[in-house]
PDB file of C-alpha atoms in Angstrom:
ATOM      1  CA  GLN F1303       8.772  42.030 119.002  1.00 59.00           C
ATOM      2  CA  SER F1304       6.378  39.930 120.436  1.00 64.00           C
ATOM      3  CA  ALA F1305       2.517  39.840 119.626  1.00 85.00           C
ATOM      4  CA  LEU F1306       1.248  39.995 123.027  1.00 96.00           C
ATOM      5  CA  THR F1307       2.656  43.009 125.436  1.00 96.00           C
ATOM      6  CA  GLN F1308       4.501  41.879 129.326  1.00 96.00           C
ATOM      7  CA  PRO F1309       6.415  43.899 131.352  1.00 97.00           C
ATOM      8  CA  PRO F1310      10.014  42.988 130.765  1.00 95.00           C
ATOM      9  CA  SER F1311      10.802  42.399 134.604  1.00 97.00           C
ATOM     10  CA  ALA F1312       8.746  42.301 138.234  1.00 97.00           C
ATOM     11  CA  SER F1313       9.924  41.623 141.467  1.00 96.00           C
ATOM     12  CA  GLU F1314       8.374  41.300 145.059  1.00 96.00           C
ATOM     13  CA  SER F1315       9.246  39.854 148.542  1.00 96.00           C
ATOM     14  CA  PRO F1316       8.213  35.983 149.531  1.00 96.00           C
ATOM     15  CA  GLY F1317       4.780  35.830 150.927  1.00 96.00           C
ATOM     16  CA  GLN F1318       3.334  39.255 148.568  1.00 97.00           C
ATOM     17  CA  SER F1319       1.935  38.945 145.746  1.00 97.00           C
ATOM     18  CA  VAL F1320       2.352  39.814 142.126  1.00 97.00           C
ATOM     19  CA  THR F1321       0.423  40.303 139.078  1.00 98.00           C
ATOM     20  CA  ILE F1322       2.550  40.549 135.620  1.00 98.00           C
ATOM     21  CA  SER F1323       0.362  41.600 132.864  1.00 98.00           C
ATOM     22  CA  CYS F1324      -0.507  40.820 129.438  1.00 98.00           C
ATOM     23  CA  THR F1325      -2.179  43.224 126.640  1.00 97.00           C
ATOM     24  CA  GLY F1326      -2.691  41.915 122.994  1.00 97.00           C
ATOM     25  CA  THR F1327      -5.775  43.205 120.561  1.00 96.00           C
ATOM     26  CA  SER F1328      -9.407  42.240 120.417  1.00 95.00           C
ATOM     27  CA  SER F1329      -8.439  39.781 117.843  1.00 95.00           C
ATOM     28  CA  ASP F1330      -6.197  37.507 120.446  1.00 96.00           C
ATOM     29  CA  VAL F1331      -6.876  38.298 124.523  1.00 97.00           C
ATOM     30  CA  GLY F1332     -10.016  40.184 123.994  1.00 96.00           C
ATOM     31  CA  GLY F1333     -11.554  37.841 121.380  1.00 95.00           C
ATOM     32  CA  PHE F1334     -11.212  34.490 122.642  1.00 96.00           C
ATOM     33  CA  ASP F1335     -11.094  33.313 125.869  1.00 97.00           C
ATOM     34  CA  TYR F1336      -8.212  30.919 125.554  1.00 97.00           C
ATOM     35  CA  VAL F1337      -5.174  32.746 127.121  1.00 98.00           C
ATOM     36  CA  SER F1338      -2.291  30.709 128.742  1.00 98.00           C
ATOM     37  CA  TRP F1339       0.677  31.294 131.278  1.00 98.00           C
ATOM     38  CA  TYR F1340       3.529  29.251 131.204  1.00 98.00           C
ATOM     39  CA  GLN F1341       6.643  29.392 134.030  1.00 97.00           C
ATOM     40  CA  GLN F1342       9.790  28.632 132.792  1.00 95.00           C
ATOM     41  CA  HIS F1343      13.238  27.835 134.798  1.00 95.00           C
ATOM     42  CA  PRO F1344      16.425  29.019 132.949  1.00 91.00           C
ATOM     43  CA  GLY F1345      17.310  26.035 130.908  1.00 89.00           C
ATOM     44  CA  LYS F1346      13.785  23.910 131.160  1.00 92.00           C
ATOM     45  CA  ALA F1347      10.959  23.363 128.997  1.00 92.00           C
ATOM     46  CA  PRO F1348       7.819  25.718 129.860  1.00 94.00           C
ATOM     47  CA  LYS F1349       5.320  24.490 132.172  1.00 97.00           C
ATOM     48  CA  LEU F1350       1.953  25.229 131.843  1.00 97.00           C
ATOM     49  CA  VAL F1351       0.309  26.646 135.222  1.00 98.00           C
ATOM     50  CA  ILE F1352      -2.659  28.647 133.912  1.00 98.00           C
ATOM     51  CA  CYS F1353      -5.113  28.063 130.509  1.00 97.00           C
ATOM     52  CA  GLU F1354      -8.363  28.993 129.525  1.00 97.00           C
ATOM     53  CA  VAL F1355      -7.617  32.393 131.237  1.00 96.00           C
ATOM     54  CA  ASN F1356      -8.537  31.147 134.806  1.00 97.00           C
ATOM     55  CA  LYS F1357      -8.110  27.250 135.268  1.00 97.00           C
ATOM     56  CA  ARG F1358      -5.297  25.863 136.794  1.00 97.00           C
ATOM     57  CA  PRO F1359      -3.973  21.953 135.633  1.00 95.00           C
ATOM     58  CA  SER F1360      -3.566  19.670 138.051  1.00 94.00           C
ATOM     59  CA  GLY F1361      -1.007  19.888 140.242  1.00 94.00           C
ATOM     60  CA  VAL F1362      -0.422  23.963 140.197  1.00 97.00           C
ATOM     61  CA  PRO F1363      -0.892  25.790 143.664  1.00 96.00           C
ATOM     62  CA  ASP F1364      -3.931  27.491 144.027  1.00 95.00           C
ATOM     63  CA  ARG F1365      -0.986  30.601 144.900  1.00 96.00           C
ATOM     64  CA  PHE F1366      -1.234  30.870 140.462  1.00 98.00           C
ATOM     65  CA  SER F1367      -4.810  32.614 139.293  1.00 97.00           C
ATOM     66  CA  GLY F1368      -5.352  33.848 136.380  1.00 97.00           C
ATOM     67  CA  SER F1369      -8.329  36.659 135.198  1.00 97.00           C
ATOM     68  CA  LYS F1370      -8.638  39.197 131.918  1.00 98.00           C
ATOM     69  CA  SER F1371     -10.560  41.872 131.231  1.00 97.00           C
ATOM     70  CA  GLY F1372     -11.136  43.286 127.216  1.00 97.00           C
ATOM     71  CA  ASN F1373      -7.490  43.011 125.921  1.00 97.00           C
ATOM     72  CA  THR F1374      -5.721  42.259 128.989  1.00 98.00           C
ATOM     73  CA  ALA F1375      -4.822  38.917 130.997  1.00 98.00           C
ATOM     74  CA  SER F1376      -3.437  39.155 134.281  1.00 98.00           C
ATOM     75  CA  LEU F1377      -1.557  36.244 136.609  1.00 98.00           C
ATOM     76  CA  THR F1378      -1.467  36.907 139.803  1.00 98.00           C
ATOM     77  CA  VAL F1379       1.212  35.004 141.729  1.00 98.00           C
ATOM     78  CA  SER F1380      -0.192  34.958 145.853  1.00 97.00           C
ATOM     79  CA  GLY F1381       2.158  33.791 148.774  1.00 96.00           C
ATOM     80  CA  LEU F1382       5.979  33.831 146.185  1.00 97.00           C
ATOM     81  CA  GLN F1383       8.415  31.438 147.035  1.00 96.00           C
ATOM     82  CA  ALA F1384      11.466  31.349 145.975  1.00 96.00           C
ATOM     83  CA  GLU F1385      10.905  28.252 143.949  1.00 96.00           C
ATOM     84  CA  ASP F1386       8.245  31.057 141.803  1.00 97.00           C
ATOM     85  CA  GLU F1387      11.510  32.853 140.731  1.00 97.00           C
ATOM     86  CA  ALA F1388      11.232  32.516 136.678  1.00 96.00           C
ATOM     87  CA  ASP F1389      10.418  33.495 133.297  1.00 95.00           C
ATOM     88  CA  TYR F1390       6.839  33.859 132.680  1.00 97.00           C
ATOM     89  CA  TYR F1391       4.880  33.578 129.233  1.00 97.00           C
ATOM     90  CA  CYS F1392       1.748  34.437 128.053  1.00 98.00           C
ATOM     91  CA  SER F1393      -0.424  33.054 124.670  1.00 97.00           C
ATOM     92  CA  SER F1394      -3.160  33.231 123.616  1.00 97.00           C
ATOM     93  CA  TYR F1395      -5.239  31.838 120.842  1.00 97.00           C
ATOM     94  CA  ALA F1396      -5.298  34.362 118.008  1.00 96.00           C
ATOM     95  CA  GLY F1397      -8.269  32.855 115.241  1.00 94.00           C
ATOM     96  CA  ARG F1398      -7.588  30.751 112.440  1.00 93.00           C
ATOM     97  CA  ASN F1399      -5.786  28.340 113.755  1.00 93.00           C
ATOM     98  CA  ASN F1400      -2.748  30.707 114.920  1.00 95.00           C
ATOM     99  CA  TRP F1401      -1.344  31.639 118.236  1.00 97.00           C
ATOM    100  CA  VAL F1402       0.515  34.096 120.011  1.00 96.00           C
ATOM    101  CA  PHE F1403       2.862  34.956 122.822  1.00 96.00           C
ATOM    102  CA  GLY F1404       4.070  38.019 124.786  1.00 95.00           C
ATOM    103  CA  GLY F1405       7.730  38.431 125.172  1.00 93.00           C
ATOM    104  CA  GLY F1406       8.083  37.078 128.630  1.00 95.00           C
ATOM    105  CA  THR F1407       8.718  38.324 132.524  1.00 96.00           C
ATOM    106  CA  LYS F1408      11.277  37.857 134.576  1.00 96.00           C
ATOM    107  CA  LEU F1409       9.820  38.021 137.728  1.00 97.00           C
ATOM    108  CA  THR F1410      12.172  37.755 141.062  1.00 97.00           C
ATOM    109  CA  VAL F1411      11.255  36.559 144.531  1.00 96.00           C
ATOM    110  CA  LEU F1412      13.971  39.071 146.186  1.00 91.00           C
TER     111      LEU F1412
ATOM    112  CA  GLN O 293       3.574  10.731 132.697  1.00 94.00           C
ATOM    113  CA  VAL O 294       3.630  12.683 129.415  1.00 96.00           C
ATOM    114  CA  GLN O 295       7.107  12.412 128.362  1.00 97.00           C
ATOM    115  CA  LEU O 296       8.399  14.524 125.120  1.00 98.00           C
ATOM    116  CA  VAL O 297      11.716  14.142 123.936  1.00 98.00           C
ATOM    117  CA  GLU O 298      12.961  16.023 120.785  1.00 98.00           C
ATOM    118  CA  SER O 299      15.739  14.957 118.327  1.00 98.00           C
ATOM    119  CA  GLY O 300      17.454  16.167 115.081  1.00 97.00           C
ATOM    120  CA  GLY O 301      18.825  19.601 116.287  1.00 97.00           C
ATOM    121  CA  GLY O 302      22.158  20.934 114.932  1.00 97.00           C
ATOM    122  CA  VAL O 303      24.162  23.490 112.960  1.00 97.00           C
ATOM    123  CA  VAL O 304      22.935  23.917 109.171  1.00 97.00           C
ATOM    124  CA  GLN O 305      23.835  26.542 106.829  1.00 97.00           C
ATOM    125  CA  PRO O 306      21.557  28.580 105.465  1.00 98.00           C
ATOM    126  CA  GLY O 307      19.277  27.235 102.654  1.00 97.00           C
ATOM    127  CA  ARG O 308      20.046  23.526 103.720  1.00 98.00           C
ATOM    128  CA  SER O 309      17.321  21.503 105.152  1.00 98.00           C
ATOM    129  CA  LEU O 310      17.161  19.819 108.728  1.00 98.00           C
ATOM    130  CA  ARG O 311      14.419  16.794 110.089  1.00 98.00           C
ATOM    131  CA  LEU O 312      13.511  17.475 113.854  1.00 98.00           C
ATOM    132  CA  SER O 313      11.661  14.412 116.304  1.00 98.00           C
ATOM    133  CA  CYS O 314       9.525  14.550 119.032  1.00 98.00           C
ATOM    134  CA  ALA O 315       9.050  10.918 120.465  1.00 98.00           C
ATOM    135  CA  ALA O 316       6.069  10.921 122.242  1.00 98.00           C
ATOM    136  CA  SER O 317       5.099   8.624 125.578  1.00 97.00           C
ATOM    137  CA  GLY O 318       2.942   8.575 128.500  1.00 97.00           C
ATOM    138  CA  PHE O 319      -0.211   9.230 126.605  1.00 97.00           C
ATOM    139  CA  THR O 320      -2.221   8.255 124.462  1.00 97.00           C
ATOM    140  CA  PHE O 321      -0.736  10.232 120.939  1.00 97.00           C
ATOM    141  CA  SER O 322      -2.490   9.306 118.092  1.00 97.00           C
ATOM    142  CA  ILE O 323      -5.688  11.118 120.272  1.00 97.00           C
ATOM    143  CA  TYR O 324      -3.659  14.553 121.087  1.00 97.00           C
ATOM    144  CA  ALA O 325      -2.742  17.205 118.232  1.00 97.00           C
ATOM    145  CA  MET O 326       0.380  18.675 118.552  1.00 98.00           C
ATOM    146  CA  HIS O 327       2.430  21.795 117.656  1.00 98.00           C
ATOM    147  CA  TRP O 328       5.858  23.280 117.419  1.00 98.00           C
ATOM    148  CA  VAL O 329       7.069  26.375 119.038  1.00 98.00           C
ATOM    149  CA  ARG O 330      10.310  27.323 119.045  1.00 97.00           C
ATOM    150  CA  GLN O 331      12.398  30.359 121.171  1.00 95.00           C
ATOM    151  CA  THR O 332      15.319  32.344 120.545  1.00 91.00           C
ATOM    152  CA  PRO O 333      16.907  34.803 122.948  1.00 76.00           C
ATOM    153  CA  GLY O 334      15.735  38.267 121.796  1.00 69.00           C
ATOM    154  CA  LYS O 335      11.768  37.418 120.521  1.00 71.00           C
ATOM    155  CA  GLY O 336      11.174  34.942 122.654  1.00 86.00           C
ATOM    156  CA  LEU O 337       8.373  32.269 121.948  1.00 93.00           C
ATOM    157  CA  GLU O 338       6.936  31.688 118.417  1.00 95.00           C
ATOM    158  CA  TRP O 339       4.152  29.083 117.587  1.00 97.00           C
ATOM    159  CA  VAL O 340       5.192  27.758 114.479  1.00 98.00           C
ATOM    160  CA  ALA O 341       2.940  24.316 112.789  1.00 98.00           C
ATOM    161  CA  LEU O 342       0.200  22.580 114.615  1.00 97.00           C
ATOM    162  CA  ILE O 343      -0.971  18.891 113.526  1.00 97.00           C
ATOM    163  CA  ARG O 344      -4.158  17.495 114.330  1.00 97.00           C
ATOM    164  CA  TYR O 345      -4.688  14.193 115.962  1.00 96.00           C
ATOM    165  CA  ASP O 346      -5.085  12.537 112.282  1.00 95.00           C
ATOM    166  CA  GLY O 347      -2.354  14.422 110.728  1.00 94.00           C
ATOM    167  CA  MET O 348      -5.194  14.797 108.430  1.00 95.00           C
ATOM    168  CA  LYS O 349      -4.967  19.004 109.071  1.00 96.00           C
ATOM    169  CA  LYS O 350      -1.987  20.946 109.737  1.00 97.00           C
ATOM    170  CA  TYR O 351      -1.542  24.454 110.186  1.00 97.00           C
ATOM    171  CA  TYR O 352       1.871  27.163 109.892  1.00 97.00           C
ATOM    172  CA  ALA O 353       3.130  30.301 110.883  1.00 96.00           C
ATOM    173  CA  ASP O 354       3.533  33.133 108.506  1.00 95.00           C
ATOM    174  CA  SER O 355       7.383  32.709 109.039  1.00 95.00           C
ATOM    175  CA  VAL O 356       7.323  29.342 107.897  1.00 97.00           C
ATOM    176  CA  LYS O 357       4.585  28.725 105.244  1.00 97.00           C
ATOM    177  CA  GLY O 358       6.198  27.336 102.480  1.00 97.00           C
ATOM    178  CA  ARG O 359       8.832  26.046 103.570  1.00 98.00           C
ATOM    179  CA  PHE O 360       8.478  24.102 106.916  1.00 98.00           C
ATOM    180  CA  THR O 361       6.694  20.787 106.776  1.00 98.00           C
ATOM    181  CA  ILE O 362       4.706  19.074 110.422  1.00 98.00           C
ATOM    182  CA  SER O 363       3.499  15.883 110.218  1.00 98.00           C
ATOM    183  CA  ARG O 364       2.568  12.968 112.478  1.00 98.00           C
ATOM    184  CA  ASP O 365       3.388   8.782 113.056  1.00 98.00           C
ATOM    185  CA  ASN O 366       1.140   7.347 115.087  1.00 97.00           C
ATOM    186  CA  SER O 367       2.358   4.024 114.842  1.00 97.00           C
ATOM    187  CA  LYS O 368       5.619   5.066 116.445  1.00 98.00           C
ATOM    188  CA  ASN O 369       4.515   7.995 118.464  1.00 98.00           C
ATOM    189  CA  THR O 370       6.071  10.665 116.983  1.00 98.00           C
ATOM    190  CA  LEU O 371       6.036  14.053 115.648  1.00 98.00           C
ATOM    191  CA  TYR O 372       8.289  15.550 112.622  1.00 98.00           C
ATOM    192  CA  LEU O 373       9.260  18.854 111.444  1.00 98.00           C
ATOM    193  CA  GLU O 374      10.552  19.085 108.027  1.00 98.00           C
ATOM    194  CA  MET O 375      12.596  22.400 107.666  1.00 98.00           C
ATOM    195  CA  ASN O 376      13.388  23.874 104.234  1.00 98.00           C
ATOM    196  CA  SER O 377      15.635  26.771 102.911  1.00 98.00           C
ATOM    197  CA  LEU O 378      16.406  27.491 106.173  1.00 98.00           C
ATOM    198  CA  ARG O 379      17.562  31.041 107.444  1.00 97.00           C
ATOM    199  CA  ALA O 380      19.179  32.758 110.199  1.00 95.00           C
ATOM    200  CA  GLU O 381      16.272  34.181 111.893  1.00 94.00           C
ATOM    201  CA  ASP O 382      15.007  30.219 111.892  1.00 96.00           C
ATOM    202  CA  THR O 383      18.091  29.922 114.646  1.00 96.00           C
ATOM    203  CA  ALA O 384      15.778  28.849 117.815  1.00 97.00           C
ATOM    204  CA  VAL O 385      15.303  26.177 120.540  1.00 97.00           C
ATOM    205  CA  TYR O 386      12.513  24.091 118.836  1.00 98.00           C
ATOM    206  CA  TYR O 387      10.053  22.496 121.676  1.00 98.00           C
ATOM    207  CA  CYS O 388       7.407  19.963 120.213  1.00 98.00           C
ATOM    208  CA  ALA O 389       4.036  20.552 123.051  1.00 98.00           C
ATOM    209  CA  ARG O 390       0.744  18.099 123.417  1.00 97.00           C
ATOM    210  CA  GLY O 391      -2.105  20.357 122.259  1.00 95.00           C
ATOM    211  CA  PRO O 392      -5.488  19.241 124.006  1.00 92.00           C
ATOM    212  CA  ALA O 393      -8.960  19.508 122.997  1.00 89.00           C
ATOM    213  CA  PRO O 394     -10.615  22.152 122.019  1.00 92.00           C
ATOM    214  CA  THR O 395      -7.166  22.993 120.149  1.00 91.00           C
ATOM    215  CA  GLU O 396      -7.563  26.781 121.374  1.00 92.00           C
ATOM    216  CA  ILE O 397      -6.817  25.819 124.411  1.00 93.00           C
ATOM    217  CA  GLY O 398      -3.116  26.230 122.946  1.00 93.00           C
ATOM    218  CA  PRO O 399      -0.410  23.996 123.828  1.00 97.00           C
ATOM    219  CA  ASP O 400      -0.085  21.877 127.400  1.00 96.00           C
ATOM    220  CA  TYR O 401       2.703  19.431 127.843  1.00 97.00           C
ATOM    221  CA  TRP O 402       6.189  20.608 126.115  1.00 97.00           C
ATOM    222  CA  GLY O 403       9.411  18.261 126.046  1.00 97.00           C
ATOM    223  CA  GLN O 404      12.442  19.942 126.913  1.00 96.00           C
ATOM    224  CA  GLY O 405      13.766  21.632 123.281  1.00 96.00           C
ATOM    225  CA  THR O 406      16.178  20.720 120.402  1.00 97.00           C
ATOM    226  CA  LEU O 407      19.118  24.036 119.201  1.00 96.00           C
ATOM    227  CA  VAL O 408      18.535  24.266 115.823  1.00 97.00           C
ATOM    228  CA  THR O 409      21.469  26.944 114.691  1.00 97.00           C
ATOM    229  CA  VAL O 410      21.484  28.392 111.059  1.00 97.00           C
ATOM    230  CA  SER O 411      25.090  29.655 110.437  1.00 96.00           C
ATOM    231  CA  SER O 412      27.881  29.397 107.783  1.00 93.00           C
TER     232      SER O 412
END
């Protein structure tokens, strides 16, 4: 059982928007503005798409956005494209040099 | 471009040891903290260990504390993970990942991973 809770799956049609949630506690998500989101295609390494709750690394399309409210963080992918179909994982700093991850959400672009 | 290439994975019996390596290129290795993170089909991603840029501070997940040792050789741009007293539950793909400052941000670039299977 993962420390952060994500829905196992999400799906939406091309061009639409989808939001994936990530629920933790006040000791991790709620306690620090250090939430990251990773995209992972089958057989590939995770790729950082959002860091520090809502910052996009260079090269990540602005269709990807992040937010946080209380103990829940969210990743929104707008204008869905076929290449966005992947597994998405959230991660949070949990204090005392420890990091926790979510169980992952499989995003299907219908 | 940032490249991280893990090696050293394989099949090992319970109780035995294994050392993983991660060769880094495309960035100034000696100024970055580095992480090991593992992934299992059933439990997803799990943070394993962090080493500061100069190797002076090391931190571990409770699940591996006392059994795993993270180290680095900045002259060789290489990160290591020495794994002792291996258990079946250590079976996973092990990734090395770069840790930008501040380290609280967590990993940014990841390698392709190396598979460790602990089985008799």
